[in-house]
Amino acid sequence: KALNQAFEEFKQGAKGNEVLEPLKYYGINTMNERGMTLSVFFKTKPDPRGLIMRDFYHYLKIAFDKANINQASERVALVTNEN
């Protein structure tokens, strides 16, 4: 739901007119202790500097924050067996 919401809001934004085909969700690519990687696709006009994707990531971050979906972060825990 958050992914679709982000895409819909992105299409209404400044770079939305660059979208040529709708978002397609292909599922989870990988899942491990650090998080998961989703496979999604949408077609846009040529964007050699990556500004369209950067804009989409901005909307995705906002949607994930609203849905309380946390991004993976690097954490190091030291566990000892001291008594």
Short mmCIF file of N, CA and C in Angstrom, two decimals:
data_model
loop_
_atom_site.label_atom_id
_atom_site.label_comp_id
_atom_site.label_asym_id
_atom_site.label_seq_id
_atom_site.Cartn_x
_atom_site.Cartn_y
_atom_site.Cartn_z
N LYS A 1 0.82 -1.19 0.00
CA LYS A 1 0.00 0.00 0.00
C LYS A 1 0.87 1.25 0.00
N ALA A 2 1.91 1.28 0.82
CA ALA A 2 2.78 2.46 0.89
C ALA A 2 3.50 2.69 -0.44
N LEU A 3 3.89 1.61 -1.10
CA LEU A 3 4.56 1.72 -2.39
C LEU A 3 3.64 2.35 -3.43
N ASN A 4 2.41 1.88 -3.50
CA ASN A 4 1.45 2.45 -4.45
C ASN A 4 1.12 3.90 -4.11
N GLN A 5 1.00 4.20 -2.83
CA GLN A 5 0.72 5.57 -2.40
C GLN A 5 1.86 6.49 -2.83
N ALA A 6 3.09 6.05 -2.63
CA ALA A 6 4.25 6.85 -3.02
C ALA A 6 4.24 7.10 -4.52
N PHE A 7 3.92 6.08 -5.30
CA PHE A 7 3.92 6.24 -6.75
C PHE A 7 2.83 7.21 -7.21
N GLU A 8 1.66 7.10 -6.60
CA GLU A 8 0.56 8.01 -6.97
C GLU A 8 0.90 9.46 -6.63
N GLU A 9 1.49 9.69 -5.48
CA GLU A 9 1.89 11.04 -5.09
C GLU A 9 3.03 11.55 -5.98
N PHE A 10 3.94 10.67 -6.32
CA PHE A 10 5.04 11.01 -7.22
C PHE A 10 4.50 11.46 -8.58
N LYS A 11 3.51 10.76 -9.09
CA LYS A 11 2.93 11.12 -10.39
C LYS A 11 2.27 12.50 -10.37
N GLN A 12 1.81 12.93 -9.19
CA GLN A 12 1.20 14.24 -9.07
C GLN A 12 2.24 15.35 -8.88
N GLY A 13 3.49 14.96 -8.62
CA GLY A 13 4.54 15.93 -8.34
C GLY A 13 5.21 16.46 -9.59
N ALA A 14 6.33 17.14 -9.38
CA ALA A 14 7.04 17.84 -10.45
C ALA A 14 7.53 16.92 -11.56
N LYS A 15 7.95 15.70 -11.22
CA LYS A 15 8.50 14.78 -12.23
C LYS A 15 7.46 13.77 -12.72
N GLY A 16 6.23 13.87 -12.26
CA GLY A 16 5.19 12.90 -12.63
C GLY A 16 4.90 12.85 -14.11
N ASN A 17 5.09 13.96 -14.80
CA ASN A 17 4.82 13.96 -16.24
C ASN A 17 5.87 13.18 -17.03
N GLU A 18 6.92 12.73 -16.37
CA GLU A 18 7.98 11.95 -17.01
C GLU A 18 7.64 10.45 -17.06
N VAL A 19 6.61 10.03 -16.35
CA VAL A 19 6.23 8.61 -16.27
C VAL A 19 5.51 8.20 -17.56
N LEU A 20 5.98 7.08 -18.15
CA LEU A 20 5.38 6.57 -19.37
C LEU A 20 4.52 5.33 -19.14
N GLU A 21 4.85 4.54 -18.12
CA GLU A 21 4.10 3.32 -17.80
C GLU A 21 3.91 3.23 -16.29
N PRO A 22 2.83 2.57 -15.85
CA PRO A 22 2.56 2.48 -14.41
C PRO A 22 3.53 1.57 -13.67
N LEU A 23 3.49 1.69 -12.36
CA LEU A 23 4.32 0.88 -11.48
C LEU A 23 3.91 -0.59 -11.56
N LYS A 24 4.93 -1.45 -11.66
CA LYS A 24 4.70 -2.90 -11.62
C LYS A 24 5.53 -3.45 -10.46
N TYR A 25 4.89 -4.25 -9.63
CA TYR A 25 5.55 -4.86 -8.47
C TYR A 25 5.79 -6.33 -8.79
N TYR A 26 7.06 -6.76 -8.71
CA TYR A 26 7.42 -8.14 -9.05
C TYR A 26 7.70 -9.00 -7.83
N GLY A 27 7.64 -8.43 -6.64
CA GLY A 27 7.83 -9.23 -5.43
C GLY A 27 9.11 -8.89 -4.70
N ILE A 28 9.44 -9.77 -3.76
CA ILE A 28 10.63 -9.59 -2.93
C ILE A 28 11.80 -10.27 -3.61
N ASN A 29 12.87 -9.52 -3.83
CA ASN A 29 14.08 -10.07 -4.44
C ASN A 29 14.93 -10.81 -3.43
N THR A 30 15.23 -10.14 -2.32
CA THR A 30 16.04 -10.74 -1.27
C THR A 30 15.48 -10.35 0.08
N MET A 31 15.75 -11.21 1.07
CA MET A 31 15.35 -10.92 2.44
C MET A 31 16.41 -11.52 3.36
N ASN A 32 16.92 -10.69 4.27
CA ASN A 32 17.91 -11.17 5.23
C ASN A 32 17.80 -10.34 6.51
N GLU A 33 18.79 -10.48 7.39
CA GLU A 33 18.73 -9.79 8.67
C GLU A 33 18.84 -8.27 8.53
N ARG A 34 19.26 -7.78 7.38
CA ARG A 34 19.39 -6.34 7.17
C ARG A 34 18.13 -5.72 6.60
N GLY A 35 17.23 -6.53 6.07
CA GLY A 35 15.99 -6.01 5.47
C GLY A 35 15.61 -6.80 4.24
N MET A 36 14.87 -6.17 3.35
CA MET A 36 14.47 -6.84 2.13
C MET A 36 14.60 -5.89 0.95
N THR A 37 14.75 -6.49 -0.23
CA THR A 37 14.83 -5.74 -1.47
C THR A 37 13.62 -6.08 -2.31
N LEU A 38 12.85 -5.06 -2.66
CA LEU A 38 11.67 -5.25 -3.49
C LEU A 38 12.03 -5.01 -4.95
N SER A 39 11.39 -5.74 -5.82
CA SER A 39 11.59 -5.56 -7.25
C SER A 39 10.37 -4.86 -7.83
N VAL A 40 10.59 -3.62 -8.30
CA VAL A 40 9.53 -2.82 -8.90
C VAL A 40 10.06 -2.21 -10.19
N PHE A 41 9.13 -1.80 -11.04
CA PHE A 41 9.50 -1.24 -12.33
C PHE A 41 8.47 -0.21 -12.75
N PHE A 42 8.93 0.89 -13.30
CA PHE A 42 8.07 1.80 -14.04
C PHE A 42 8.94 2.49 -15.08
N LYS A 43 8.33 2.79 -16.19
CA LYS A 43 9.06 3.35 -17.32
C LYS A 43 8.88 4.86 -17.35
N THR A 44 10.01 5.56 -17.60
CA THR A 44 9.99 7.02 -17.68
C THR A 44 10.69 7.48 -18.96
N LYS A 45 10.59 8.76 -19.20
CA LYS A 45 11.37 9.37 -20.27
C LYS A 45 12.84 9.25 -19.89
N PRO A 46 13.76 9.37 -20.85
CA PRO A 46 15.20 9.27 -20.52
C PRO A 46 15.59 10.25 -19.42
N ASP A 47 16.43 9.77 -18.51
CA ASP A 47 16.84 10.55 -17.35
C ASP A 47 18.30 10.24 -17.03
N PRO A 48 19.24 10.78 -17.82
CA PRO A 48 20.65 10.40 -17.64
C PRO A 48 21.24 10.78 -16.29
N ARG A 49 20.69 11.75 -15.61
CA ARG A 49 21.26 12.16 -14.31
C ARG A 49 20.54 11.53 -13.12
N GLY A 50 19.52 10.73 -13.35
CA GLY A 50 18.85 10.04 -12.26
C GLY A 50 17.94 10.91 -11.41
N LEU A 51 17.53 12.06 -11.91
CA LEU A 51 16.72 12.98 -11.12
C LEU A 51 15.30 12.45 -10.90
N ILE A 52 14.77 11.70 -11.85
CA ILE A 52 13.42 11.15 -11.71
C ILE A 52 13.39 10.14 -10.57
N MET A 53 14.37 9.23 -10.54
CA MET A 53 14.40 8.23 -9.47
C MET A 53 14.65 8.88 -8.11
N ARG A 54 15.49 9.88 -8.07
CA ARG A 54 15.74 10.57 -6.81
C ARG A 54 14.44 11.17 -6.27
N ASP A 55 13.65 11.74 -7.16
CA ASP A 55 12.36 12.31 -6.77
C ASP A 55 11.42 11.21 -6.27
N PHE A 56 11.39 10.08 -6.98
CA PHE A 56 10.54 8.96 -6.54
C PHE A 56 10.97 8.45 -5.17
N TYR A 57 12.27 8.31 -4.93
CA TYR A 57 12.76 7.85 -3.63
C TYR A 57 12.32 8.80 -2.51
N HIS A 58 12.26 10.08 -2.81
CA HIS A 58 11.78 11.06 -1.82
C HIS A 58 10.34 10.74 -1.42
N TYR A 59 9.47 10.52 -2.41
CA TYR A 59 8.07 10.18 -2.11
C TYR A 59 7.96 8.82 -1.41
N LEU A 60 8.81 7.89 -1.79
CA LEU A 60 8.79 6.57 -1.16
C LEU A 60 9.18 6.67 0.31
N LYS A 61 10.19 7.46 0.62
CA LYS A 61 10.61 7.64 2.01
C LYS A 61 9.48 8.24 2.84
N ILE A 62 8.79 9.24 2.31
CA ILE A 62 7.68 9.86 3.03
C ILE A 62 6.57 8.84 3.28
N ALA A 63 6.22 8.06 2.27
CA ALA A 63 5.15 7.05 2.42
C ALA A 63 5.55 5.98 3.42
N PHE A 64 6.80 5.53 3.39
CA PHE A 64 7.26 4.53 4.35
C PHE A 64 7.25 5.09 5.77
N ASP A 65 7.66 6.33 5.94
CA ASP A 65 7.64 6.96 7.27
C ASP A 65 6.21 7.03 7.81
N LYS A 66 5.25 7.43 6.95
CA LYS A 66 3.85 7.51 7.37
C LYS A 66 3.31 6.14 7.78
N ALA A 67 3.77 5.09 7.12
CA ALA A 67 3.30 3.73 7.40
C ALA A 67 4.15 3.04 8.48
N ASN A 68 5.08 3.77 9.09
CA ASN A 68 5.99 3.21 10.11
C ASN A 68 6.78 2.02 9.59
N ILE A 69 7.20 2.10 8.34
CA ILE A 69 8.07 1.08 7.76
C ILE A 69 9.49 1.61 7.89
N ASN A 70 10.28 0.97 8.73
CA ASN A 70 11.64 1.43 8.99
C ASN A 70 12.60 0.86 7.97
N GLN A 71 13.54 1.69 7.58
CA GLN A 71 14.59 1.23 6.68
C GLN A 71 15.67 0.53 7.49
N ALA A 72 16.34 -0.38 6.84
CA ALA A 72 17.43 -1.08 7.51
C ALA A 72 18.52 -0.09 7.89
N SER A 73 19.12 -0.32 9.02
CA SER A 73 20.22 0.54 9.45
C SER A 73 21.34 -0.35 9.98
N GLU A 74 22.53 0.17 9.89
CA GLU A 74 23.68 -0.58 10.39
C GLU A 74 23.71 -0.48 11.92
N ARG A 75 23.63 -1.61 12.57
CA ARG A 75 23.73 -1.63 14.02
C ARG A 75 24.73 -2.70 14.41
N VAL A 76 25.52 -2.37 15.38
CA VAL A 76 26.50 -3.32 15.88
C VAL A 76 26.20 -3.54 17.36
N ALA A 77 26.06 -4.80 17.75
CA ALA A 77 25.80 -5.11 19.15
C ALA A 77 26.92 -6.01 19.65
N LEU A 78 27.47 -5.66 20.77
CA LEU A 78 28.51 -6.48 21.40
C LEU A 78 27.86 -7.31 22.49
N VAL A 79 27.91 -8.60 22.31
CA VAL A 79 27.32 -9.51 23.29
C VAL A 79 28.45 -10.28 23.96
N THR A 80 28.46 -10.19 25.29
CA THR A 80 29.49 -10.91 26.04
C THR A 80 28.84 -11.91 26.96
N ASN A 81 29.61 -12.83 27.40
CA ASN A 81 29.11 -13.88 28.28
C ASN A 81 29.74 -13.71 29.66
N GLU A 82 29.73 -12.47 30.15
CA GLU A 82 30.32 -12.19 31.45
C GLU A 82 29.29 -12.37 32.55
N ASN A 83 29.72 -12.84 33.70
CA ASN A 83 28.81 -13.03 34.85
C ASN A 83 28.96 -11.92 35.83
#
